[in-house]
Amino acid sequence: MQAALPCLLFGNGPSDLVLKGGTNAEMAPQIDYLTLVLKPIAEKFGVRFDCDIRRRGYYPKGGGEVKVTVYPVEALSAVQMTEYGSITRITGRSFVAGVLPIKIAHTMARGAKDVLQKYYSKVPCDIECVQEPQHMAVGTGTGIIIIVETSTGCRLAGSALGKKGLSAEKVGGMAGEMLLNNLSHGGCVDEFLQDQLVILMAIAKGKSRVSCGPITLHTQTAIHIAEKMTEAKFNIEQVEEDQNIIECEGIGLKNLELNVNG
């Protein structure tokens, strides 16, 4: 979806994608990350899309289905995300699917809260516990995602999926530890959002600046490809040992299709 998004934004009308496969699987952000983290941050650039999770799919069966509707734009705007602000709340979603009992979701949520409350005991924390309806999920799975929201509109996340040999409490704790790690550098985006914003920065109009933690290999690759494809210029400014600012003078790509068609 992230690969198709920049192209569909510059179409002559709304575009629908129906994507099938795993929605909550290892080696990739969960679908909830797209709706709860990427979407609100992408909207700062002017991106508009809807995501309808029709059915969830888990490893190894897959079988999930998501409908994404992308709305065209005339152009994207540069963003300034360098002020972290203060944490206003923590939200999340802890789920079970298939034959697993809802108490596992509650245990994962408690495991995450136990980790977070050591440092953020005064921050409101609301983690929704869900048992997926049978018709809305294929296979058996468990997982959790937790999101921090800040006073300046930043969103950073941590997540984990259940697997054989891991207790539910441990799974929740892993998500909490991931979130704490993402918060520790004081950046405005987490390790997963870094690279997903690169192409938006490249094609937006104006200079974007985004504060983040250590630059990931994915981000380095995304910048290299974006510069080759768009001729946008990126610069990495090291602010502290584990904090950087990604800066890009975007090319200001215009939607000629939209203008031609009215």
mmCIF file of C-alpha atoms in Angstrom, residues 7-259:
data_model
loop_
_atom_site.group_PDB
_atom_site.id
_atom_site.type_symbol
_atom_site.label_atom_id
_atom_site.label_comp_id
_atom_site.label_asym_id
_atom_site.label_seq_id
_atom_site.Cartn_x
_atom_site.Cartn_y
_atom_site.Cartn_z
ATOM 1 C CA CYS A 7 1.252 7.257 -7.332
ATOM 2 C CA LEU A 8 -2.466 7.189 -6.556
ATOM 3 C CA LEU A 9 -2.331 10.617 -4.920
ATOM 4 C CA PHE A 10 -1.626 12.085 -8.352
ATOM 5 C CA GLY A 11 -4.444 10.385 -10.234
ATOM 6 C CA ASN A 12 -7.495 12.108 -11.740
ATOM 7 C CA GLY A 13 -9.924 10.777 -9.159
ATOM 8 C CA PRO A 14 -10.298 8.481 -6.138
ATOM 9 C CA SER A 15 -8.606 5.084 -6.459
ATOM 10 C CA ASP A 16 -9.555 1.851 -4.728
ATOM 11 C CA LEU A 17 -7.107 -0.885 -3.783
ATOM 12 C CA VAL A 18 -8.163 -4.291 -2.466
ATOM 13 C CA LEU A 19 -5.166 -5.896 -0.781
ATOM 14 C CA LYS A 20 -5.124 -9.507 0.396
ATOM 15 C CA GLY A 21 -2.754 -11.388 2.683
ATOM 16 C CA GLY A 22 -1.491 -11.008 6.232
ATOM 17 C CA THR A 23 -2.690 -7.942 8.127
ATOM 18 C CA ASN A 24 -0.915 -8.696 11.402
ATOM 19 C CA ALA A 25 2.309 -10.550 10.668
ATOM 20 C CA GLU A 26 5.993 -10.539 11.563
ATOM 21 C CA MET A 27 8.622 -8.483 9.703
ATOM 22 C CA ALA A 28 6.206 -5.642 8.923
ATOM 23 C CA PRO A 29 4.157 -3.072 10.839
ATOM 24 C CA GLN A 30 0.654 -4.312 11.653
ATOM 25 C CA ILE A 31 -2.282 -2.907 9.658
ATOM 26 C CA ASP A 32 -3.236 -0.982 12.793
ATOM 27 C CA TYR A 33 0.024 0.948 12.499
ATOM 28 C CA LEU A 34 -1.092 2.187 9.103
ATOM 29 C CA THR A 35 -4.443 3.427 10.413
ATOM 30 C CA LEU A 36 -3.341 4.714 13.831
ATOM 31 C CA VAL A 37 0.128 6.135 13.110
ATOM 32 C CA LEU A 38 0.926 6.545 9.404
ATOM 33 C CA LYS A 39 -2.492 7.921 8.389
ATOM 34 C CA PRO A 40 -2.696 10.864 10.829
ATOM 35 C CA ILE A 41 0.929 11.847 10.155
ATOM 36 C CA ALA A 42 0.549 11.540 6.368
ATOM 37 C CA GLU A 43 -2.471 13.837 6.635
ATOM 38 C CA LYS A 44 -0.089 16.597 7.760
ATOM 39 C CA PHE A 45 1.334 16.500 4.205
ATOM 40 C CA GLY A 46 -2.193 16.701 2.739
ATOM 41 C CA VAL A 47 -2.572 12.958 2.102
ATOM 42 C CA ARG A 48 -6.122 11.602 2.293
ATOM 43 C CA PHE A 49 -7.024 7.928 2.304
ATOM 44 C CA ASP A 50 -9.517 5.591 3.951
ATOM 45 C CA CYS A 51 -8.700 2.079 5.116
ATOM 46 C CA ASP A 52 -11.466 -0.482 5.577
ATOM 47 C CA ILE A 53 -10.214 -3.646 7.295
ATOM 48 C CA ARG A 54 -12.669 -6.187 5.930
ATOM 49 C CA ARG A 55 -10.959 -9.247 7.326
ATOM 50 C CA ARG A 56 -7.778 -9.850 9.311
ATOM 51 C CA GLY A 57 -5.270 -12.508 8.355
ATOM 52 C CA TYR A 58 -2.504 -14.057 10.438
ATOM 53 C CA TYR A 59 0.591 -16.143 9.775
ATOM 54 C CA PRO A 60 0.746 -18.692 8.207
ATOM 55 C CA LYS A 61 -2.725 -18.689 6.612
ATOM 56 C CA GLY A 62 -2.963 -15.062 5.583
ATOM 57 C CA GLY A 63 -6.380 -14.515 4.058
ATOM 58 C CA GLY A 64 -6.855 -10.955 5.268
ATOM 59 C CA GLU A 65 -8.489 -8.319 3.098
ATOM 60 C CA VAL A 66 -8.220 -4.537 3.239
ATOM 61 C CA LYS A 67 -9.843 -1.951 0.992
ATOM 62 C CA VAL A 68 -7.930 1.315 0.682
ATOM 63 C CA THR A 69 -9.427 4.379 -1.015
ATOM 64 C CA VAL A 70 -6.921 7.094 -1.945
ATOM 65 C CA TYR A 71 -8.088 10.608 -2.828
ATOM 66 C CA PRO A 72 -6.121 12.763 -5.314
ATOM 67 C CA VAL A 73 -4.327 15.948 -4.332
ATOM 68 C CA GLU A 74 -3.139 18.972 -6.281
ATOM 69 C CA ALA A 75 0.152 18.847 -4.398
ATOM 70 C CA LEU A 76 1.568 17.863 -1.021
ATOM 71 C CA SER A 77 2.750 20.362 1.585
ATOM 72 C CA ALA A 78 6.055 20.219 3.437
ATOM 73 C CA VAL A 79 5.922 19.461 7.175
ATOM 74 C CA GLN A 80 7.871 20.600 10.207
ATOM 75 C CA MET A 81 8.044 17.872 12.852
ATOM 76 C CA THR A 82 10.924 18.848 15.120
ATOM 77 C CA GLU A 83 9.134 19.661 18.378
ATOM 78 C CA TYR A 84 8.231 16.570 20.401
ATOM 79 C CA GLY A 85 6.208 18.390 23.033
ATOM 80 C CA SER A 86 4.866 16.329 25.924
ATOM 81 C CA ILE A 87 3.010 13.028 26.063
ATOM 82 C CA THR A 88 -0.737 13.571 26.378
ATOM 83 C CA ARG A 89 -2.002 9.995 26.306
ATOM 84 C CA ILE A 90 -1.253 6.370 25.515
ATOM 85 C CA THR A 91 -3.743 4.267 23.579
ATOM 86 C CA GLY A 92 -3.615 0.810 22.084
ATOM 87 C CA ARG A 93 -5.276 -2.302 20.814
ATOM 88 C CA SER A 94 -4.714 -5.800 22.220
ATOM 89 C CA PHE A 95 -6.398 -8.571 20.250
ATOM 90 C CA VAL A 96 -7.015 -12.286 20.038
ATOM 91 C CA ALA A 97 -8.536 -14.194 17.128
ATOM 92 C CA GLY A 98 -9.689 -17.737 16.462
ATOM 93 C CA VAL A 99 -10.096 -20.100 19.406
ATOM 94 C CA LEU A 100 -8.061 -18.048 21.882
ATOM 95 C CA PRO A 101 -9.825 -16.531 24.918
ATOM 96 C CA ILE A 102 -10.147 -12.771 25.481
ATOM 97 C CA LYS A 103 -8.223 -13.046 28.748
ATOM 98 C CA ILE A 104 -5.021 -13.315 26.687
ATOM 99 C CA ALA A 105 -5.679 -9.836 25.281
ATOM 100 C CA HIS A 106 -6.170 -8.481 28.794
ATOM 101 C CA THR A 107 -2.920 -10.100 29.936
ATOM 102 C CA MET A 108 -0.984 -8.568 27.029
ATOM 103 C CA ALA A 109 -2.450 -5.166 27.836
ATOM 104 C CA ARG A 110 -1.474 -5.528 31.483
ATOM 105 C CA GLY A 111 2.061 -6.549 30.501
ATOM 106 C CA ALA A 112 2.424 -3.422 28.375
ATOM 107 C CA LYS A 113 1.009 -1.156 31.076
ATOM 108 C CA ASP A 114 3.351 -2.612 33.704
ATOM 109 C CA VAL A 115 6.354 -1.634 31.579
ATOM 110 C CA LEU A 116 5.074 1.829 30.679
ATOM 111 C CA GLN A 117 3.857 2.829 34.121
ATOM 112 C CA LYS A 118 7.381 2.636 35.500
ATOM 113 C CA TYR A 119 8.096 5.807 33.521
ATOM 114 C CA TYR A 120 4.700 7.272 32.605
ATOM 115 C CA SER A 121 2.472 6.484 35.549
ATOM 116 C CA LYS A 122 0.676 9.849 35.321
ATOM 117 C CA VAL A 123 -0.151 9.587 31.611
ATOM 118 C CA PRO A 124 -3.648 8.274 30.779
ATOM 119 C CA CYS A 125 -3.336 4.798 29.258
ATOM 120 C CA ASP A 126 -6.269 3.132 27.503
ATOM 121 C CA ILE A 127 -5.595 -0.157 25.708
ATOM 122 C CA GLU A 128 -8.666 -1.676 24.077
ATOM 123 C CA CYS A 129 -8.925 -5.471 24.422
ATOM 124 C CA VAL A 130 -10.642 -7.180 21.496
ATOM 125 C CA GLN A 131 -11.716 -10.673 20.499
ATOM 126 C CA GLU A 132 -12.021 -10.584 16.720
ATOM 127 C CA PRO A 133 -15.384 -11.862 15.389
ATOM 128 C CA GLN A 134 -15.043 -15.182 13.575
ATOM 129 C CA HIS A 135 -16.177 -13.710 10.255
ATOM 130 C CA MET A 136 -13.614 -10.894 10.535
ATOM 131 C CA ALA A 137 -10.485 -12.998 10.921
ATOM 132 C CA VAL A 138 -8.783 -15.962 9.254
ATOM 133 C CA GLY A 139 -6.798 -18.285 11.509
ATOM 134 C CA THR A 140 -5.604 -17.851 15.064
ATOM 135 C CA GLY A 141 -3.499 -14.961 16.265
ATOM 136 C CA THR A 142 -2.705 -12.558 19.081
ATOM 137 C CA GLY A 143 -0.986 -9.221 19.189
ATOM 138 C CA ILE A 144 -0.842 -5.728 20.594
ATOM 139 C CA ILE A 145 0.007 -2.221 19.425
ATOM 140 C CA ILE A 146 0.387 0.778 21.715
ATOM 141 C CA ILE A 147 0.648 4.398 20.610
ATOM 142 C CA VAL A 148 1.885 7.533 22.324
ATOM 143 C CA GLU A 149 0.302 10.836 21.318
ATOM 144 C CA THR A 150 2.051 14.123 22.106
ATOM 145 C CA SER A 151 0.943 17.718 22.501
ATOM 146 C CA THR A 152 2.452 18.619 19.111
ATOM 147 C CA GLY A 153 0.661 15.864 17.174
ATOM 148 C CA CYS A 154 3.424 13.261 17.122
ATOM 149 C CA ARG A 155 2.582 9.556 17.212
ATOM 150 C CA LEU A 156 5.066 6.823 18.090
ATOM 151 C CA ALA A 157 4.295 3.152 18.540
ATOM 152 C CA GLY A 158 5.442 -0.188 19.855
ATOM 153 C CA SER A 159 3.952 -3.546 18.948
ATOM 154 C CA ALA A 160 4.375 -7.293 19.265
ATOM 155 C CA LEU A 161 2.701 -10.478 18.080
ATOM 156 C CA GLY A 162 2.081 -13.613 20.064
ATOM 157 C CA LYS A 163 3.937 -16.777 19.184
ATOM 158 C CA LYS A 164 4.461 -20.240 20.598
ATOM 159 C CA GLY A 165 6.655 -20.199 23.673
ATOM 160 C CA LEU A 166 5.958 -16.566 24.591
ATOM 161 C CA SER A 167 3.628 -15.752 27.455
ATOM 162 C CA ALA A 168 0.951 -13.142 26.872
ATOM 163 C CA GLU A 169 2.494 -10.949 29.548
ATOM 164 C CA LYS A 170 5.857 -11.149 27.785
ATOM 165 C CA VAL A 171 4.276 -10.163 24.455
ATOM 166 C CA GLY A 172 2.737 -7.082 26.054
ATOM 167 C CA GLY A 173 6.026 -6.261 27.750
ATOM 168 C CA MET A 174 7.874 -6.481 24.420
ATOM 169 C CA ALA A 175 5.495 -3.931 22.891
ATOM 170 C CA GLY A 176 6.028 -1.660 25.878
ATOM 171 C CA GLU A 177 9.810 -1.952 25.633
ATOM 172 C CA MET A 178 9.711 -1.167 21.914
ATOM 173 C CA LEU A 179 7.681 1.957 22.594
ATOM 174 C CA LEU A 180 10.044 3.048 25.366
ATOM 175 C CA ASN A 181 12.996 2.592 23.021
ATOM 176 C CA ASN A 182 11.300 4.757 20.390
ATOM 177 C CA LEU A 183 10.594 7.417 23.007
ATOM 178 C CA SER A 184 14.118 7.413 24.422
ATOM 179 C CA HIS A 185 15.687 9.406 21.554
ATOM 180 C CA GLY A 186 13.206 12.294 21.819
ATOM 181 C CA GLY A 187 12.357 12.249 18.107
ATOM 182 C CA CYS A 188 8.950 12.985 16.602
ATOM 183 C CA VAL A 189 8.675 9.719 14.646
ATOM 184 C CA ASP A 190 9.564 6.136 15.456
ATOM 185 C CA GLU A 191 11.870 3.740 13.639
ATOM 186 C CA PHE A 192 9.092 2.472 11.342
ATOM 187 C CA LEU A 193 7.663 5.824 10.290
ATOM 188 C CA GLN A 194 11.061 7.284 9.337
ATOM 189 C CA ASP A 195 11.380 5.580 5.968
ATOM 190 C CA GLN A 196 7.668 5.741 5.137
ATOM 191 C CA LEU A 197 7.751 9.551 5.168
ATOM 192 C CA VAL A 198 10.766 9.880 2.869
ATOM 193 C CA ILE A 199 8.873 9.730 -0.437
ATOM 194 C CA LEU A 200 6.246 12.195 0.835
ATOM 195 C CA MET A 201 8.996 14.628 1.830
ATOM 196 C CA ALA A 202 10.598 14.240 -1.599
ATOM 197 C CA ILE A 203 7.505 15.105 -3.629
ATOM 198 C CA ALA A 204 6.048 17.772 -1.296
ATOM 199 C CA LYS A 205 6.402 21.489 -1.977
ATOM 200 C CA GLY A 206 8.931 23.185 0.293
ATOM 201 C CA LYS A 207 11.407 22.105 2.930
ATOM 202 C CA SER A 208 10.368 19.352 5.329
ATOM 203 C CA ARG A 209 12.174 18.665 8.593
ATOM 204 C CA VAL A 210 11.476 15.579 10.695
ATOM 205 C CA SER A 211 13.152 14.719 13.985
ATOM 206 C CA CYS A 212 13.895 11.040 14.605
ATOM 207 C CA GLY A 213 16.190 8.609 16.371
ATOM 208 C CA PRO A 214 19.067 6.686 14.784
ATOM 209 C CA ILE A 215 18.733 6.529 10.994
ATOM 210 C CA THR A 216 17.680 3.031 9.978
ATOM 211 C CA LEU A 217 18.994 1.131 6.965
ATOM 212 C CA HIS A 218 15.478 1.267 5.498
ATOM 213 C CA THR A 219 15.555 5.052 5.743
ATOM 214 C CA GLN A 220 18.995 5.255 4.135
ATOM 215 C CA THR A 221 17.742 3.103 1.263
ATOM 216 C CA ALA A 222 14.525 5.102 0.897
ATOM 217 C CA ILE A 223 16.473 8.373 0.723
ATOM 218 C CA HIS A 224 18.869 6.963 -1.897
ATOM 219 C CA ILE A 225 16.004 5.778 -4.105
ATOM 220 C CA ALA A 226 13.941 8.943 -3.597
ATOM 221 C CA GLU A 227 16.864 11.159 -4.610
ATOM 222 C CA LYS A 228 17.449 9.070 -7.750
ATOM 223 C CA MET A 229 13.774 9.096 -8.748
ATOM 224 C CA THR A 230 12.821 12.677 -7.911
ATOM 225 C CA GLU A 231 16.078 14.660 -7.703
ATOM 226 C CA ALA A 232 14.970 15.942 -4.303
ATOM 227 C CA LYS A 233 17.845 16.691 -1.941
ATOM 228 C CA PHE A 234 18.057 15.212 1.556
ATOM 229 C CA ASN A 235 20.311 16.122 4.443
ATOM 230 C CA ILE A 236 20.753 14.392 7.809
ATOM 231 C CA GLU A 237 21.571 16.692 10.721
ATOM 232 C CA GLN A 238 22.794 14.989 13.868
ATOM 233 C CA VAL A 239 21.340 16.802 16.878
ATOM 234 C CA GLU A 240 22.510 14.423 19.589
ATOM 235 C CA GLU A 241 24.136 10.996 19.652
ATOM 236 C CA ASP A 242 20.820 9.196 19.064
ATOM 237 C CA GLN A 243 18.754 12.007 17.583
ATOM 238 C CA ASN A 244 18.742 13.290 14.021
ATOM 239 C CA ILE A 245 16.740 15.614 11.806
ATOM 240 C CA ILE A 246 15.928 14.480 8.285
ATOM 241 C CA GLU A 247 15.683 17.533 6.038
ATOM 242 C CA CYS A 248 14.456 17.567 2.452
ATOM 243 C CA GLU A 249 13.815 20.257 -0.129
ATOM 244 C CA GLY A 250 10.892 18.672 -1.968
ATOM 245 C CA ILE A 251 10.304 18.997 -5.687
ATOM 246 C CA GLY A 252 6.717 20.270 -5.368
ATOM 247 C CA LEU A 253 5.198 17.663 -7.668
ATOM 248 C CA LYS A 254 1.907 18.897 -9.203
ATOM 249 C CA ASN A 255 -1.062 16.791 -10.170
ATOM 250 C CA LEU A 256 -1.491 17.675 -13.840
ATOM 251 C CA GLU A 257 -4.125 14.968 -14.282
ATOM 252 C CA LEU A 258 -6.356 16.603 -11.689
ATOM 253 C CA ASN A 259 -6.023 20.033 -13.282
#
